[in-house]
Coordinates of C-alpha atoms in Angstrom, one line a residue:
M1458 CA -6.7 41.4 4.1
K1459 CA -7.8 37.7 4.6
Q1460 CA -4.6 36.5 2.4
L1461 CA -2.4 38.7 4.4
C1462 CA -3.7 36.9 7.8
L1463 CA -2.8 34.0 6.2
L1464 CA 0.9 34.6 5.3
L1465 CA 1.7 36.3 8.5
L1466 CA 0.2 33.1 10.4
T1467 CA 2.4 31.0 8.0
I1468 CA 5.5 32.8 8.6
F1469 CA 5.0 32.4 12.6
T1470 CA 4.4 28.9 12.5
H1471 CA 7.2 28.3 10.5
F1472 CA 9.6 30.2 12.4
L1473 CA 8.7 29.7 16.0
L1474 CA 7.1 26.2 16.1
P1475 CA 10.1 23.7 16.2
S1476 CA 10.7 21.6 13.0
N1477 CA 12.1 18.6 14.6
V1478 CA 9.4 17.3 16.6
E1479 CA 8.5 13.9 18.5
A1480 CA 5.5 11.7 17.8
A1481 CA 3.5 13.2 20.7
D1482 CA 3.8 17.0 19.5
L1483 CA 3.5 16.4 16.2
E1484 CA -0.5 17.1 16.3
Q1485 CA 0.0 20.2 17.4
E1486 CA 2.5 21.6 14.5
L1487 CA 0.0 20.0 11.6
L1488 CA -2.0 22.3 10.4
S1489 CA -3.8 20.1 8.0
E1490 CA -7.6 18.5 9.1
S1491 CA -6.3 15.3 8.3
G1492 CA -3.1 13.7 7.6
I1493 CA -0.7 10.2 7.7
L1494 CA 2.5 9.2 7.2
I1495 CA 3.6 5.6 6.0
D1496 CA 6.5 3.6 5.3
A1497 CA 5.8 2.8 1.4
D1498 CA 7.6 -0.5 2.2
T1499 CA 5.7 -1.7 4.9
G1500 CA 2.4 0.2 4.8
Q1501 CA 2.8 0.5 8.9
V1502 CA 1.5 4.1 9.8
L1503 CA 4.0 6.1 11.4
Y1504 CA 2.0 9.1 12.3
E1505 CA -1.9 9.9 11.6
K1506 CA -4.3 12.6 12.1
N1507 CA -8.0 11.9 11.9
A1508 CA -6.8 9.3 9.3
E1509 CA -10.0 7.7 9.1
K1510 CA -12.1 11.1 8.8
S1511 CA -14.2 11.0 5.7
M1512 CA -13.0 13.9 3.6
Y1513 CA -12.9 15.4 0.2
P1514 CA -10.1 14.7 -1.8
A1515 CA -9.8 16.9 -4.8
S1516 CA -7.4 16.0 -7.5
L1517 CA -5.7 13.8 -5.3
T1518 CA -8.4 11.5 -7.1
K1519 CA -6.1 11.2 -10.1
V1520 CA -3.9 9.0 -8.5
A1521 CA -6.5 6.4 -8.3
T1522 CA -7.9 6.9 -11.7
A1523 CA -4.1 6.9 -13.3
I1524 CA -3.1 3.6 -11.6
Y1525 CA -6.6 1.9 -12.6
A1526 CA -5.8 2.8 -16.1
I1527 CA -2.5 2.0 -16.0
E1528 CA -3.3 -1.7 -15.1
T1529 CA -6.1 -2.2 -16.8
A1530 CA -5.4 -0.7 -20.2
D1531 CA -2.8 -0.4 -22.8
M1532 CA -0.7 2.6 -22.9
D1533 CA -0.9 3.1 -26.5
E1534 CA -4.6 3.1 -27.0
M1535 CA -5.9 6.1 -29.0
V1536 CA -8.8 7.9 -27.1
T1537 CA -10.9 10.4 -28.9
V1538 CA -12.2 13.4 -26.8
S1539 CA -15.6 13.9 -26.1
A1540 CA -17.6 17.3 -26.1
K1541 CA -18.0 16.6 -22.1
A1542 CA -14.5 16.0 -21.7
R1543 CA -13.7 19.4 -23.5
A1544 CA -16.3 21.6 -21.9
V1545 CA -15.0 19.9 -18.2
E1546 CA -14.4 23.0 -15.7
G1547 CA -11.1 23.7 -13.8
T1548 CA -7.8 22.9 -15.0
R1549 CA -7.0 21.4 -18.4
V1550 CA -4.5 20.5 -20.8
Y1551 CA -7.3 22.0 -23.3
L1552 CA -8.0 19.1 -25.8
E1553 CA -10.3 19.5 -28.4
E1554 CA -13.6 17.9 -29.3
G1555 CA -12.7 14.8 -31.6
E1556 CA -9.2 14.9 -31.1
Q1557 CA -7.3 11.5 -30.6
V1558 CA -4.4 11.1 -27.8
P1559 CA -2.5 7.7 -26.9
L1560 CA -4.1 6.9 -23.1
K1561 CA -0.6 7.5 -21.6
K1562 CA -0.5 10.9 -23.0
L1563 CA -3.6 11.6 -20.9
I1564 CA -2.7 9.8 -18.0
Q1565 CA 0.4 12.2 -18.0
G1566 CA -1.6 15.6 -18.8
M1567 CA -3.7 14.4 -15.7
L1568 CA -0.8 14.0 -13.0
I1569 CA 1.5 16.3 -14.4
N1570 CA -0.7 19.2 -15.1
S1571 CA -3.9 18.1 -13.2
G1572 CA -6.1 18.2 -16.5
N1573 CA -9.4 17.7 -15.6
D1574 CA -10.5 17.4 -19.4
A1575 CA -7.5 14.4 -19.5
G1576 CA -9.4 12.5 -16.6
V1577 CA -13.1 12.7 -18.2
A1578 CA -11.5 11.3 -21.4
I1579 CA -9.7 8.5 -19.8
A1580 CA -12.8 7.4 -17.7
E1581 CA -15.3 8.0 -20.9
H1582 CA -12.8 5.8 -23.0
L1583 CA -12.5 2.8 -20.1
G1584 CA -15.7 3.2 -18.6
G1585 CA -18.3 4.5 -21.3
T1586 CA -19.3 7.3 -19.2
S1587 CA -18.0 9.0 -16.2
E1588 CA -20.4 7.4 -14.1
L1589 CA -19.9 3.9 -14.9
F1590 CA -16.0 4.5 -14.7
A1591 CA -16.4 5.6 -11.2
E1592 CA -18.4 2.5 -10.2
D1593 CA -15.4 0.5 -11.8
L1594 CA -12.8 2.4 -10.2
N1595 CA -14.6 1.9 -6.8
S1596 CA -14.6 -1.8 -7.3
Y1597 CA -11.1 -1.7 -8.5
L1598 CA -10.0 0.1 -5.2
Q1599 CA -12.0 -2.3 -2.9
A1600 CA -11.0 -5.8 -4.6
V1601 CA -7.6 -5.1 -5.7
V1602 CA -5.9 -2.0 -3.5
G1603 CA -7.9 -2.9 -0.5
V1604 CA -9.3 0.5 0.6
R1605 CA -12.6 0.5 2.6
N1606 CA -13.7 4.0 3.2
T1607 CA -13.6 5.4 -0.4
H1608 CA -16.5 6.3 -3.2
F1609 CA -15.4 8.1 -6.1
T1610 CA -18.4 9.8 -8.3
N1611 CA -15.9 11.0 -11.1
A1612 CA -12.1 10.3 -12.5
H1613 CA -11.0 13.8 -11.7
G1614 CA -12.0 15.1 -8.2
L1615 CA -14.1 18.2 -8.7
F1616 CA -16.8 18.3 -6.1
N1617 CA -19.3 16.0 -5.3
E1618 CA -20.9 15.8 -1.7
N1619 CA -20.5 11.8 -2.2
H1620 CA -16.7 11.9 -3.6
T1621 CA -15.1 10.8 -0.3
T1622 CA -12.2 9.2 0.8
T1623 CA -9.7 9.1 3.7
A1624 CA -6.2 10.0 4.1
S1625 CA -5.3 6.4 5.1
D1626 CA -7.1 4.8 1.7
L1627 CA -5.2 7.8 -0.2
A1628 CA -2.2 6.6 1.6
K1629 CA -2.6 2.8 0.9
T1630 CA -3.6 3.9 -3.0
T1631 CA -0.6 5.5 -3.3
Q1632 CA 1.6 2.6 -2.0
Y1633 CA -0.1 0.6 -4.3
A1634 CA 0.4 2.9 -7.1
M1635 CA 4.3 3.5 -6.7
K1636 CA 5.1 -0.3 -6.9
N1637 CA 4.2 -0.1 -10.6
S1638 CA 7.0 1.3 -12.7
T1639 CA 5.0 3.4 -15.3
F1640 CA 3.1 5.4 -12.7
R1641 CA 6.4 5.9 -11.1
E1642 CA 8.0 7.4 -13.9
I1643 CA 4.8 9.6 -14.6
F1644 CA 4.4 10.7 -11.1
R1645 CA 8.1 12.3 -10.7
T1646 CA 8.3 13.7 -14.0
K1647 CA 9.4 17.2 -13.4
K1648 CA 8.2 18.6 -17.3
L1649 CA 6.9 17.4 -20.2
K1650 CA 7.0 19.0 -23.8
W1651 CA 2.9 18.9 -24.6
E1652 CA 1.7 19.0 -28.8
G1653 CA -1.8 19.1 -28.9
E1654 CA -4.3 20.0 -31.2
A1655 CA -5.1 23.3 -29.3
W1656 CA -2.4 23.5 -27.1
S1657 CA 1.0 23.4 -27.7
T1658 CA 3.4 24.0 -24.3
T1659 CA 6.0 22.6 -21.8
L1660 CA 3.9 21.1 -18.7
Y1661 CA 5.4 21.7 -15.4
H1662 CA 4.8 19.4 -12.6
H1663 CA 2.1 21.4 -10.2
H1664 CA 3.7 20.2 -7.0
K1665 CA 6.5 22.6 -5.8
M1666 CA 8.6 20.1 -3.6
I1667 CA 9.5 18.4 -7.0
R1668 CA 10.2 21.7 -9.1
E1669 CA 10.3 25.3 -7.2
N1670 CA 11.2 24.2 -4.2
P1671 CA 12.7 20.7 -4.1
Y1672 CA 12.9 18.3 -1.2
E1673 CA 15.9 16.2 -0.9
G1674 CA 14.7 12.6 -1.8
I1675 CA 11.4 13.5 -3.5
T1676 CA 10.3 11.1 -5.9
G1677 CA 6.4 12.1 -6.5
G1678 CA 3.5 13.8 -5.6
K1679 CA -0.1 15.4 -6.4
T1680 CA -1.7 18.5 -5.5
G1681 CA -5.2 19.0 -5.2
Y1682 CA -7.8 21.9 -4.3
V1683 CA -11.5 22.9 -4.7
D1684 CA -13.3 25.5 -2.1
E1685 CA -14.8 22.4 -0.2
S1686 CA -11.4 20.5 0.1
G1687 CA -9.0 23.0 1.2
H1688 CA -5.9 22.3 -0.3
T1689 CA -4.7 18.7 -0.2
L1690 CA -1.4 16.9 -1.1
I1691 CA 0.3 13.6 -1.8
T1692 CA 3.8 13.4 -1.1
T1693 CA 6.3 10.8 -1.5
A1694 CA 9.9 10.7 -0.9
K1695 CA 13.2 8.2 -0.6
R1696 CA 16.3 8.5 1.2
S1697 CA 18.7 5.4 1.9
D1698 CA 16.4 2.4 2.1
L1699 CA 13.3 4.4 3.8
R1700 CA 10.7 5.5 1.3
L1701 CA 7.8 7.5 2.8
I1702 CA 4.2 8.6 1.7
A1703 CA 2.6 11.6 3.5
V1704 CA -1.0 12.5 2.6
T1705 CA -2.4 15.7 4.0
L1706 CA -5.9 16.7 3.2
K1707 CA -8.0 20.4 3.9
A1708 CA -5.3 23.0 4.9
E1709 CA -6.3 26.6 4.6
S1710 CA -3.5 27.6 2.6
Q1711 CA -1.1 25.9 0.1
A1712 CA 1.6 27.2 2.2
W1713 CA 0.5 25.2 5.3
A1714 CA -0.3 22.3 2.9
Y1715 CA 3.6 22.1 2.2
Q1716 CA 4.5 22.8 5.6
D1717 CA 2.6 20.0 6.5
A1718 CA 3.8 17.6 4.3
E1719 CA 7.6 18.8 4.9
V1720 CA 7.1 18.4 8.6
L1721 CA 5.8 15.1 8.1
L1722 CA 8.6 13.7 6.0
D1723 CA 11.3 15.3 8.2
F1724 CA 9.5 13.5 11.3
G1725 CA 9.8 10.1 9.2
F1726 CA 13.6 10.5 8.1
D1727 CA 14.8 11.5 11.5
H1728 CA 12.9 9.2 13.7
F1729 CA 12.5 5.9 11.5
E1730 CA 14.4 3.3 9.4
T1731 CA 13.0 0.0 7.6
V1732 CA 14.3 -3.2 9.0
T1733 CA 14.8 -6.5 6.7
V1734 CA 14.5 -10.1 8.2
P1735 CA 16.3 -12.1 5.3
E1736 CA 14.7 -15.0 3.5
G1737 CA 15.5 -18.1 5.4
T1738 CA 15.8 -17.0 8.9
K1739 CA 14.8 -19.2 11.5
F1740 CA 12.8 -18.7 14.6
T1741 CA 12.1 -21.4 17.5
S1742 CA 8.8 -21.5 19.5
D1743 CA 8.7 -22.2 23.2
N1744 CA 7.5 -25.9 22.5
G1745 CA 10.9 -26.1 20.4
T1746 CA 9.5 -26.1 16.8
T1747 CA 11.7 -24.3 14.4
Y1748 CA 10.1 -21.7 11.6
R1749 CA 12.1 -19.8 8.6
T1750 CA 10.5 -16.9 6.8
G1751 CA 9.8 -18.2 3.3
S1752 CA 10.7 -14.5 1.6
D1753 CA 12.3 -11.2 3.4
I1754 CA 10.3 -9.7 5.8
V1755 CA 10.4 -5.8 6.4
Y1756 CA 9.1 -3.7 9.2
S1757 CA 9.3 -0.6 10.3
K1758 CA 10.8 0.6 13.6
M1759 CA 11.8 3.8 15.6
K1760 CA 15.7 4.9 15.4
G1761 CA 17.5 3.8 18.7
Q1762 CA 15.0 1.1 20.2
D1763 CA 15.1 -2.2 19.7
A1764 CA 12.3 -4.3 18.3
E1765 CA 11.3 -8.0 20.1
L1766 CA 10.9 -10.4 18.0
S1767 CA 8.8 -13.8 19.0
V1768 CA 7.3 -16.9 17.3
D1769 CA 4.4 -18.7 19.0
D1770 CA 3.7 -22.2 18.6
Q1771 CA 1.6 -21.8 15.2
G1772 CA 4.3 -20.2 13.6
T1773 CA 3.0 -16.3 13.7
L1774 CA 6.3 -13.9 14.3
A1775 CA 5.0 -11.0 16.5
I1776 CA 7.3 -7.7 16.4
N1777 CA 6.4 -5.9 19.3
Q1778 CA 8.0 -2.1 20.0
D1779 CA 7.6 0.7 22.5
K1780 CA 5.5 2.6 19.9
E1781 CA 2.8 0.2 20.2
S1782 CA 1.1 1.1 16.7
L1783 CA 4.5 -0.3 15.3
D1784 CA 3.6 -3.8 16.2
T1785 CA 3.0 -6.3 13.6
S1786 CA 3.1 -9.9 12.8
F1787 CA 4.0 -12.5 10.3
V1788 CA 3.3 -16.1 9.1
L1789 CA 6.2 -18.0 9.2
E1790 CA 6.9 -21.3 7.3
G1791 CA 7.6 -24.6 9.2
D1792 CA 11.4 -25.5 9.0
K1793 CA 11.5 -27.7 6.1
E1794 CA 14.2 -30.2 7.1
K1795 CA 12.7 -30.5 10.4
Q1796 CA 9.3 -31.3 9.1
E1797 CA 11.1 -33.8 6.2
A1798 CA 12.9 -35.4 9.1
E1799 CA 9.7 -35.8 11.0
K1800 CA 7.6 -36.9 8.1
N1801 CA 10.5 -39.6 7.5
K1802 CA 10.4 -40.6 10.9
K1803 CA 6.5 -40.8 11.0
A1804 CA 6.8 -42.8 7.9
A1805 CA 9.6 -45.2 9.5
A1806 CA 7.5 -45.7 12.5
D1807 CA 4.1 -46.0 10.2
H1808 CA 6.3 -49.1 8.8
T1809 CA 7.3 -50.2 11.9
D1810 CA 3.8 -50.4 13.2
K1811 CA 2.5 -51.9 10.2
Q1812 CA 5.4 -54.8 10.4
S1813 CA 4.4 -55.3 14.0
S1814 CA 0.7 -55.7 13.5
F1815 CA 1.4 -57.9 10.4
S1816 CA 3.5 -60.1 12.7
Y1817 CA 1.0 -60.0 15.7
L1818 CA -1.6 -61.1 12.9
W1819 CA 0.5 -64.2 11.5
I1820 CA 1.3 -65.2 15.2
I1821 CA -2.3 -65.6 15.2
V1822 CA -3.3 -67.4 12.3
M1823 CA -0.5 -69.8 12.7
A1824 CA -1.5 -70.3 16.2
G1825 CA -4.9 -70.9 15.1
I1826 CA -3.8 -73.5 12.5
G1827 CA -1.6 -75.2 15.3
L1828 CA -4.5 -75.3 17.6
L1829 CA -6.8 -76.7 14.8
F1830 CA -4.5 -79.7 14.0
F1831 CA -3.9 -80.2 17.6
R1832 CA -7.5 -80.9 18.4
K1833 CA -7.9 -83.2 15.6
W1834 CA -4.8 -85.1 16.6
I1835 CA -6.3 -85.4 20.1
K1836 CA -9.4 -86.7 18.4
R1837 CA -7.7 -89.7 16.8
V1838 CA -5.7 -90.6 19.9
V1839 CA -9.1 -90.7 22.2
M1840 CA -10.7 -92.9 19.3

């Protein structure tokens, strides 16, 4: 009966709620308890709902485990599966105790098929124990990725009351991970032939927007579920030059989670664009000082609205928009040509000052010598 009610409510929301909504109305349609949409290139937040609230991520944890393993180990390393990895509960790739598996294959099994056993095998291989691995993973996420409100107790996301994060931190972690080509390759893999000691099959990506219900521009995703977390999703997509990352946490049903992901991505592609300010672009402050961009600067803006760009006397470029949450700033370089000219001018002035000082000193010395001879001459005349 409960499932029937959820199905009817899903149908109701899908057909009766508007699909193309403004930012002010989006929160009313988002069914998940927490969610965020960011521009993957700029990191700017395009929409958020309870994005800083502490939540249970379930298997979205595996995104963090995967990028940590990719960046800190050799993908060809052979991992020996332990009894603990073999016995872990939940979704598995049915590893056998003592089986030796390349690290990359375990990451594939963990991301594509959400294998918890693969997650434990990775953790024990890299950290010695799952507990020590979690400590290393947390340190990595804070120091390298820059998250601030994440504390993981395991590599896979099975429930632990202390295993928490936020939609914001998950988006930031995914943004970081998507810069890695190995991660991107695995994250978007639709299916993979799997040959193991106990299981030979074809793995199919669990994220339905990648396979069963394809979304235009989809580039990857990860699903998650435990009773305490509800249904969780990470979804990435690209259209034209705009790359988006959507995270939704604690939806009551899988259908709601997917609807939220689609709503967020549609909202992003319908309303936003990424703008590039090319390297070398010059800006002049109110006091006449010229600054330039040392590299390409990218920022997000709403379609049909102009951004105001201004630089202060310290060389900080401010980008202000009608949607204040999109306001951002960048530190520019001083204009090298002008700096060089000013440097040469200062050097010339210093040289002139030194010459003038030397001339004055020479005059004083000569005047002193002349005065000395003059006094001696006076004495001789008087005598």
